[in-house]
mmCIF file of C-alpha atoms in Angstrom:
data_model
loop_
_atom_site.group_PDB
_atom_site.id
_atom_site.type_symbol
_atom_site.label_atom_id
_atom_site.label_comp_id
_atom_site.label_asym_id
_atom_site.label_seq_id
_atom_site.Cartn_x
_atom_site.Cartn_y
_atom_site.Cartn_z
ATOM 1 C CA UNK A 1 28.543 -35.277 19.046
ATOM 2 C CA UNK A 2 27.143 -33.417 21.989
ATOM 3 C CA UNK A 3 29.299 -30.798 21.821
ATOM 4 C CA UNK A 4 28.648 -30.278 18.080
ATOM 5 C CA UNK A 5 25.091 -30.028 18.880
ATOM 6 C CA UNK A 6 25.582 -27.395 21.412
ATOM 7 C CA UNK A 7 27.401 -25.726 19.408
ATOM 8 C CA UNK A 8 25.006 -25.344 16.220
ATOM 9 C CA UNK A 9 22.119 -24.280 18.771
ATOM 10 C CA UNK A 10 24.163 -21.562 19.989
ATOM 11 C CA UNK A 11 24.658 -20.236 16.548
ATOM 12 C CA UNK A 12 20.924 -20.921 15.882
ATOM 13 C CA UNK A 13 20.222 -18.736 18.928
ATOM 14 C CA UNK A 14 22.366 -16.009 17.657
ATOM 15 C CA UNK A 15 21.229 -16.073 14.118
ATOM 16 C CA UNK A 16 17.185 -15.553 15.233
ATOM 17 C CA UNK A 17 18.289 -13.028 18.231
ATOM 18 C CA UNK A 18 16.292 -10.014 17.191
ATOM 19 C CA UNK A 19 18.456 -6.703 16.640
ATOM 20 C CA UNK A 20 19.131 -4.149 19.172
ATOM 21 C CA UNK A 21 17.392 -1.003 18.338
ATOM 22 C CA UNK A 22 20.772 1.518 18.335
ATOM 23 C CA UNK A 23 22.289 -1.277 15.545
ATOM 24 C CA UNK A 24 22.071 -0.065 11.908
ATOM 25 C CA UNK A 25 19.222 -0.218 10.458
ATOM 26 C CA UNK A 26 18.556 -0.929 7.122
ATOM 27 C CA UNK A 27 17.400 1.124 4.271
ATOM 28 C CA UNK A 28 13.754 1.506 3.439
ATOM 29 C CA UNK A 29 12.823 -1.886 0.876
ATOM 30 C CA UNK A 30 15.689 -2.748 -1.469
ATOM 31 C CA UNK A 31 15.738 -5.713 -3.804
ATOM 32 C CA UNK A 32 13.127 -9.134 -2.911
ATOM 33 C CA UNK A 33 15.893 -10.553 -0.486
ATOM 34 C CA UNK A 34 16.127 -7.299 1.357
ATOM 35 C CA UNK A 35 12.674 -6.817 1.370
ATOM 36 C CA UNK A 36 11.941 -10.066 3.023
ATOM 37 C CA UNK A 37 14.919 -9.327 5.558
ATOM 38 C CA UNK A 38 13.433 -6.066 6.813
ATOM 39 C CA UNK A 39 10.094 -7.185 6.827
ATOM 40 C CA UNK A 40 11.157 -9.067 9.463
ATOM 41 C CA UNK A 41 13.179 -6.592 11.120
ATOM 42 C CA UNK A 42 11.673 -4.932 14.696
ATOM 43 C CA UNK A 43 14.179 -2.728 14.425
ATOM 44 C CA UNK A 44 12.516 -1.762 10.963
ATOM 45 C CA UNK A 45 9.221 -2.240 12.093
ATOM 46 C CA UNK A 46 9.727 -0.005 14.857
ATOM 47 C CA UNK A 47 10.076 3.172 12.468
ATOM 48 C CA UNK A 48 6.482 2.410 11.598
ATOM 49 C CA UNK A 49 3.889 3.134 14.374
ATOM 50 C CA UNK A 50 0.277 1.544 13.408
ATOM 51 C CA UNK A 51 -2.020 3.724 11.612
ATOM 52 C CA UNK A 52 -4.540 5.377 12.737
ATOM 53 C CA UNK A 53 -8.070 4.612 11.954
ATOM 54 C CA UNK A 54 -9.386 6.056 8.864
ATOM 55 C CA UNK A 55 -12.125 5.531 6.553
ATOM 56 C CA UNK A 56 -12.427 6.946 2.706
ATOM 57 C CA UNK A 57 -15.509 7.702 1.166
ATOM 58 C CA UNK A 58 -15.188 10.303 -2.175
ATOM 59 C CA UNK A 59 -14.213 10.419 -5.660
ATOM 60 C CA UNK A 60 -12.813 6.884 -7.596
ATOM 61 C CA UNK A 61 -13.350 3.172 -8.267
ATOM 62 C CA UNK A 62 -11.250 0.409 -7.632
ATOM 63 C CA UNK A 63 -10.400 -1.337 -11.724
ATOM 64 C CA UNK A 64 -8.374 -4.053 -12.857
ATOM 65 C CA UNK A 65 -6.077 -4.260 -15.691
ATOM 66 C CA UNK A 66 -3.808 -6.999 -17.231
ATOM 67 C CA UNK A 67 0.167 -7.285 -16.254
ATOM 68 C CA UNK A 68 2.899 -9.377 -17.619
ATOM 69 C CA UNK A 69 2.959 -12.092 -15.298
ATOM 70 C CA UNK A 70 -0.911 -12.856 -16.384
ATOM 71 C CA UNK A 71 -2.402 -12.007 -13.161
ATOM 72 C CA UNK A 72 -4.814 -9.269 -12.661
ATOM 73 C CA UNK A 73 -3.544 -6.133 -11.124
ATOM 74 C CA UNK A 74 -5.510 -3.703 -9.328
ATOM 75 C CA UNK A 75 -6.022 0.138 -8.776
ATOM 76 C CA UNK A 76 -7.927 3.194 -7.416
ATOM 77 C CA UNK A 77 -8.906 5.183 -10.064
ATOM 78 C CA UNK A 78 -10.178 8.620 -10.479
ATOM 79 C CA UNK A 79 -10.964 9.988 -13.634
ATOM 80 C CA UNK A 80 -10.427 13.381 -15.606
ATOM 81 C CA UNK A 81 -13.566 14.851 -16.007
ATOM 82 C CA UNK A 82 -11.934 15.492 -19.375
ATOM 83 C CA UNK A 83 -9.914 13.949 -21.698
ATOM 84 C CA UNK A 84 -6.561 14.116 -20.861
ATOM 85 C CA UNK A 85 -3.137 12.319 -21.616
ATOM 86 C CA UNK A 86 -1.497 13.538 -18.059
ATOM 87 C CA UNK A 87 -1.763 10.834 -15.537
ATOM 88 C CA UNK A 88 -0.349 10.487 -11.848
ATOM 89 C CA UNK A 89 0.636 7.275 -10.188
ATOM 90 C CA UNK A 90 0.263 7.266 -6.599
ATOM 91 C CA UNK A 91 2.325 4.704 -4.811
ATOM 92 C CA UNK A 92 1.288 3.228 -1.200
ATOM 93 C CA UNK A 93 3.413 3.300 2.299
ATOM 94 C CA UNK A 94 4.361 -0.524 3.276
ATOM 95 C CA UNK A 95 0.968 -0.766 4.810
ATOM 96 C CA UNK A 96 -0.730 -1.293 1.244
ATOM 97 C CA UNK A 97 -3.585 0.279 -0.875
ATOM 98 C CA UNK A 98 -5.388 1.810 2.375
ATOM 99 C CA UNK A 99 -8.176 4.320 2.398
ATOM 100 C CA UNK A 100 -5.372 7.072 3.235
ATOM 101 C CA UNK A 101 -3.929 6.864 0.236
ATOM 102 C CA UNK A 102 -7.286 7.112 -1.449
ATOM 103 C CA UNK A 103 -7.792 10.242 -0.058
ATOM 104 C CA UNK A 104 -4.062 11.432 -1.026
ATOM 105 C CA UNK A 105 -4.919 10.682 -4.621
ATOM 106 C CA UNK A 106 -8.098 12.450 -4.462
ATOM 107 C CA UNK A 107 -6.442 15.145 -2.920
ATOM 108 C CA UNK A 108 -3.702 15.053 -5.671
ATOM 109 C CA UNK A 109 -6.804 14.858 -7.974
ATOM 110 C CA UNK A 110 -8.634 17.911 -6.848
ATOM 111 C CA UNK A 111 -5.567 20.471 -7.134
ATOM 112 C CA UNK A 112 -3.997 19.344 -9.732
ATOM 113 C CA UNK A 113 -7.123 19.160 -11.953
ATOM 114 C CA UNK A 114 -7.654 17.391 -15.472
ATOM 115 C CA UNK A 115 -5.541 14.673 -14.443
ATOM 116 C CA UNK A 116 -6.081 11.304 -14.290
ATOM 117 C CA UNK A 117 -4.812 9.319 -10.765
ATOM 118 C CA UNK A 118 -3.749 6.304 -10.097
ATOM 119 C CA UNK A 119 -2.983 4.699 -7.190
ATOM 120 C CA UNK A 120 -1.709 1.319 -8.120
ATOM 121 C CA UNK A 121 -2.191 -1.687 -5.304
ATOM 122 C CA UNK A 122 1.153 -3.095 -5.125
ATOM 123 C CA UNK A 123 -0.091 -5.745 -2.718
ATOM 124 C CA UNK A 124 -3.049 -7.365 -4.780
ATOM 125 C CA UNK A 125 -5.591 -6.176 -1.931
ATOM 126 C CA UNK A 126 -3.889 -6.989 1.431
ATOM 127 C CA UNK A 127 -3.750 -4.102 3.563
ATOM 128 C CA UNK A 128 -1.302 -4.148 6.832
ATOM 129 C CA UNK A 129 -3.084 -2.114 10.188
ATOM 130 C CA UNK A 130 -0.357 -3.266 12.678
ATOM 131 C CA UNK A 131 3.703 -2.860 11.597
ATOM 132 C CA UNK A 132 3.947 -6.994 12.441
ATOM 133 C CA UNK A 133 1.221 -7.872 9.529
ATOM 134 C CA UNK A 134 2.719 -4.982 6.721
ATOM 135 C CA UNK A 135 6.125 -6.768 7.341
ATOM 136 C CA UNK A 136 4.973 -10.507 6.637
ATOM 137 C CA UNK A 137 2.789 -8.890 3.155
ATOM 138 C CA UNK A 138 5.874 -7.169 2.199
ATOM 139 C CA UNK A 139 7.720 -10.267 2.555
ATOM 140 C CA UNK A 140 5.510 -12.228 0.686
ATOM 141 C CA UNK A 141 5.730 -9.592 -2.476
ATOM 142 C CA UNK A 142 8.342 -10.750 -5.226
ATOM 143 C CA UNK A 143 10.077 -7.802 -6.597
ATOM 144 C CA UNK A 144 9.318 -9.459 -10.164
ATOM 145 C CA UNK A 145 5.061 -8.770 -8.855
ATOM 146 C CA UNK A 146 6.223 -5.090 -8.476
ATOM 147 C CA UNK A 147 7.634 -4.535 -11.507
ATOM 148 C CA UNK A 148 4.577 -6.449 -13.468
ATOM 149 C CA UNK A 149 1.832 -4.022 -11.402
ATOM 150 C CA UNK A 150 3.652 -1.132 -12.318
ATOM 151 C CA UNK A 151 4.384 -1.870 -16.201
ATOM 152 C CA UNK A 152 0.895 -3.418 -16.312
ATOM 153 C CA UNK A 153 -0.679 0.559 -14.813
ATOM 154 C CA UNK A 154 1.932 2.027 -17.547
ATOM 155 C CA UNK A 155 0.310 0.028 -20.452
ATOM 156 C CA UNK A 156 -3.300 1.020 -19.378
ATOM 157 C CA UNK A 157 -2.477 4.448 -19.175
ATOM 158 C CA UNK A 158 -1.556 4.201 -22.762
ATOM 159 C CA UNK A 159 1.244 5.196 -25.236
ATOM 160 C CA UNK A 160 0.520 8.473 -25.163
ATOM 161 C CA UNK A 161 0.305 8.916 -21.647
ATOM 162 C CA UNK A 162 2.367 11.689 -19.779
ATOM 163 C CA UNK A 163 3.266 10.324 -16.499
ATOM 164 C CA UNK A 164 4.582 11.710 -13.213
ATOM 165 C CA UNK A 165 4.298 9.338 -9.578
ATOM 166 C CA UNK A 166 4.560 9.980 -6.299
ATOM 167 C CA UNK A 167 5.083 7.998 -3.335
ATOM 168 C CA UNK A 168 5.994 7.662 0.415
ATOM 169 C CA UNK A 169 8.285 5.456 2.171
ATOM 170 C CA UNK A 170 7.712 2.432 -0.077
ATOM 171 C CA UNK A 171 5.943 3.620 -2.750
ATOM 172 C CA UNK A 172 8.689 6.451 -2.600
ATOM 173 C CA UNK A 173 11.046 3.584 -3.877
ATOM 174 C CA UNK A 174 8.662 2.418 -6.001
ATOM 175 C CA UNK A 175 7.850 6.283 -7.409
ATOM 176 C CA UNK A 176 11.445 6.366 -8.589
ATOM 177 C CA UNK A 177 11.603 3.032 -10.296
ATOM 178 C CA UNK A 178 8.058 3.737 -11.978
ATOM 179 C CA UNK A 179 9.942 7.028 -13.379
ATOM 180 C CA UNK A 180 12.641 4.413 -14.258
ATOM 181 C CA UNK A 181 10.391 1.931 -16.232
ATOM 182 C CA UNK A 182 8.217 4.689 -18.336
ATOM 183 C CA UNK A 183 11.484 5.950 -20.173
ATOM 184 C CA UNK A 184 10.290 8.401 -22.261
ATOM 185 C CA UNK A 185 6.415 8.603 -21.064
ATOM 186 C CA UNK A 186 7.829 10.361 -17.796
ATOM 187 C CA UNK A 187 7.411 13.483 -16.736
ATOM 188 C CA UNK A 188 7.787 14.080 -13.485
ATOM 189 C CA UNK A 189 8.563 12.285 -10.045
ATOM 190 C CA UNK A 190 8.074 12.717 -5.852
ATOM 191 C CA UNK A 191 9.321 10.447 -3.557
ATOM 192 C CA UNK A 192 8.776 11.346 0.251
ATOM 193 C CA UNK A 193 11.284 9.576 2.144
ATOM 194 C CA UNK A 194 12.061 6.163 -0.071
ATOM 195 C CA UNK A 195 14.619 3.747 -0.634
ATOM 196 C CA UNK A 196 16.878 6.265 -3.414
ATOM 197 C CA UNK A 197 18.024 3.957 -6.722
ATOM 198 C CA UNK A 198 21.867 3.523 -5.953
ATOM 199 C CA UNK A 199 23.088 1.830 -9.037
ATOM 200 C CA UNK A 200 24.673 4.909 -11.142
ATOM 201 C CA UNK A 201 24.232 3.326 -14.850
ATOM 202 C CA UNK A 202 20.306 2.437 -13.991
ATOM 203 C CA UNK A 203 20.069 6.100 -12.838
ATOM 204 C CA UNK A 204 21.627 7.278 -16.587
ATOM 205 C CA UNK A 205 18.094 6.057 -17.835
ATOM 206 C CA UNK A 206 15.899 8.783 -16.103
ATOM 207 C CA UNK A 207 14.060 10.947 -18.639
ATOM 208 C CA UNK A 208 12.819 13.085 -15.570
ATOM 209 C CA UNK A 209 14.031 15.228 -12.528
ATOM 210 C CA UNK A 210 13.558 14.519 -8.941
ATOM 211 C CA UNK A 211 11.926 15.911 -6.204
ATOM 212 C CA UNK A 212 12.965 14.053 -3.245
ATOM 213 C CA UNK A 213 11.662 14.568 0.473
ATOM 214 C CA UNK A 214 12.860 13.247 3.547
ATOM 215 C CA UNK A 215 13.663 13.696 7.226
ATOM 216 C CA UNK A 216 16.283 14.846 9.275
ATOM 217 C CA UNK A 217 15.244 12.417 11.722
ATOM 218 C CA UNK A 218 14.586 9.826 9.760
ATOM 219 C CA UNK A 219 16.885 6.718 9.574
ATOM 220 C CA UNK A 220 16.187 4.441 6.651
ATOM 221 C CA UNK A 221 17.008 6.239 4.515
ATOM 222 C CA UNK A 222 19.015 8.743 6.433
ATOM 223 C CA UNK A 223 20.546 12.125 5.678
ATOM 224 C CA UNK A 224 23.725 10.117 4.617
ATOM 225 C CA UNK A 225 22.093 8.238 2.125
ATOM 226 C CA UNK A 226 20.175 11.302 0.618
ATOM 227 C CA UNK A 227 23.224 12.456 0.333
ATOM 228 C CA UNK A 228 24.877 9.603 -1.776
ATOM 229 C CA UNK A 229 21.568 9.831 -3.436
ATOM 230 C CA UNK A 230 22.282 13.258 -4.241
ATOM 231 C CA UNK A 231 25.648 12.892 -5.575
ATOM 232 C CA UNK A 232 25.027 9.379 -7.942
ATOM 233 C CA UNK A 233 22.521 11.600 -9.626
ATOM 234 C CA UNK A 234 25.124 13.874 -9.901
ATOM 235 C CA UNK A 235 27.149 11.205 -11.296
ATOM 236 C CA UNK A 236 24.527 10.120 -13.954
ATOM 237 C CA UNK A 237 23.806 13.794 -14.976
ATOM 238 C CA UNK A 238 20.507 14.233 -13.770
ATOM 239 C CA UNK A 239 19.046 16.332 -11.627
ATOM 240 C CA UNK A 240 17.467 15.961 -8.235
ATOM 241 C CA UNK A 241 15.854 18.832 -5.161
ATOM 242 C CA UNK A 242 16.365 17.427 -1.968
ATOM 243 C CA UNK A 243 13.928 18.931 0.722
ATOM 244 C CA UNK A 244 14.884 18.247 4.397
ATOM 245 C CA UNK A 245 12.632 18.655 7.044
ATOM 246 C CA UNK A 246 13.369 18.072 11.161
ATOM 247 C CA UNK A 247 11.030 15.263 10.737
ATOM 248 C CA UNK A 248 11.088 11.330 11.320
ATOM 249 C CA UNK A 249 10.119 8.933 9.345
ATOM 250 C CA UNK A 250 6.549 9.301 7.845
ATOM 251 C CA UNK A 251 5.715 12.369 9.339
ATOM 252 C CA UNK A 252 3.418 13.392 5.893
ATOM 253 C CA UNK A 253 0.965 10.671 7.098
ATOM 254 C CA UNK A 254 -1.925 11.977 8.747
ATOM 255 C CA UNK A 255 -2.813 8.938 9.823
ATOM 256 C CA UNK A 256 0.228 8.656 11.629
ATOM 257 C CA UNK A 257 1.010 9.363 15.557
ATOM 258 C CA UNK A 258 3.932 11.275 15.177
ATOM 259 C CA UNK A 259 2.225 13.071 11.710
ATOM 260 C CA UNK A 260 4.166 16.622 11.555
ATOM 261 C CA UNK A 261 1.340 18.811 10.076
ATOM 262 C CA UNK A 262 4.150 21.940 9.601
ATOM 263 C CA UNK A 263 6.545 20.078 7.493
ATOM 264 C CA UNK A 264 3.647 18.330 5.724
ATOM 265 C CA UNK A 265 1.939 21.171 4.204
ATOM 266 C CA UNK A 266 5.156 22.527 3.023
ATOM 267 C CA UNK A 267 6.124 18.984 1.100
ATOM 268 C CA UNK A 268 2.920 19.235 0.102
ATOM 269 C CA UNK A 269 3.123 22.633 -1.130
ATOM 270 C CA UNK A 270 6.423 21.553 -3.022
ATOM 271 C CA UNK A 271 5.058 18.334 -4.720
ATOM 272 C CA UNK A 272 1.874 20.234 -5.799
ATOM 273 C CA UNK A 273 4.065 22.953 -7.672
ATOM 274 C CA UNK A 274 6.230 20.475 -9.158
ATOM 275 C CA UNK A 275 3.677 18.555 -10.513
ATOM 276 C CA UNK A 276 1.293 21.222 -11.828
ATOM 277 C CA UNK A 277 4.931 22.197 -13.795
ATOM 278 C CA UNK A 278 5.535 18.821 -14.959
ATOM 279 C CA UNK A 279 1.744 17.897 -15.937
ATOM 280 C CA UNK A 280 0.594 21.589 -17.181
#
């Protein structure tokens, strides 16, 4: 009986042993299982440095709206400042709805002009400042709350909304399966260095192109994986630009230590000509 004993706390040992940085590491948020594994991931973690400090104060309002699920959603909002059907969905890093992405929309806002932006809270209002705290909130967020936040900010855009979406990281993911869910209602979609859709037949759906932009240097998801990316869209008959900067992970976050300001205002300079194309 000892022996057994021994023997399951040597496997329990080995089971919580945390992963060596040079092992594998896993691609950037898949389904709510994976989520919840990478969120507790160091190795995963690790390709996140903490923020920098940064404080918002322009353009927008935070608003509600109703979702599927019957909770409230939330979402920074800014306004045409004249009627207009074209709307952009801005989609947060893993660290949540922070005031950096509130001044990326307003950015977004400024040069694309008579557009309306919306950067959706995927977290319901918690905000991650250290790697440790954005892994335990994306953890705690069911893939099914996703889906209802993002089909909830469809529905208030309206019917006769024309919708493009951009994200980073996680909200790159989520940028591509926002695309996914609008069907026809999309127009356009960015996603800086997200988790790519893998599943060929769900990719068949798009109504849109893709402008996808990632890292060299970058590891979840790595040039491989672009690469796969590049040839299921292939495989569905859509189309998707691939830009590939010498860059790791994040490195369009300002707010970021290892920021690369050179490669960022070229992305930039891509996503801004895509999307005054797709939302003219």
């Amino acid at each position: 009986m000892k022996k057994l004993i021994l023997v399951g706390a040597m496997f329990a040992m080995q089971a919580f042993t945390p992963r060596p940085l040079e092992a594998p590491i896993p691609l950037c948020q898949t389904s709510e299982h994976d989520m919840a594994m990478l969120g507790a991931d160091p190795a995963f973690q690790m390709l996140h440095e903490a923020p920098l400090p940064f404080h918002y104060a322009g353009k927008g309002e935070m608003i509600t709206f109703a979702t599927s699920d019957g909770k409230p959603a939330s979402a920074f909002f800014i306004k045409s400042a004249k009627k207009s059907d074209k709307w952009l969905f801005v989609y947060q890093e893993w660290w949540g709805l922070n005031d950096h992405i509130k001044k990326e929309a307003e950015t977004f806002y400024n040069d694309l002009g008579d557009v309306n932006v919306l950067a959706l809270d995927m977290y319901d209002g918690q905000v991650g400042t250290t790697p440790q705290e954005a892994g335990k909130i994306m953890q705690s967020t069911p893939k099914e709350r996703l889906e209802a936040i993002m089909k909830g900010g469809i529905a208030y855009a309206g019917k006769d909304a024309k919708i493009a979406s951009v994200g980073w990281c996680f909200g790159g993911m989520l940028s591509l399966q926002s695309a996914l869910l609008e069907g026809k209602q999309a127009v356009g979609c960015v996603m800086y260095y997200g988790r790519p859709e893998q599943d060929v037949e769900k990719l068949k759906t798009l109504n849109v192109d893709v402008l996808g932009i990632f890292g060299k240097q970058d590891k979840a998801p790595s040039p491989e994986m672009v690469e796969q990316f590049e040839q299921n869209m292939k495989a569905a008959g859509k189309q998707v630009t691939v830009k590939m900067y010498d860059a790791v992970h994040g490195f369009a976050n300002p707010s970021n230590p290892k920021h690369d300001p050179t490669a960022t205002a070229d992305a930039y300079k891509n996503a801004l000509g895509y999307l005054k194309k797709k939302l003219s």
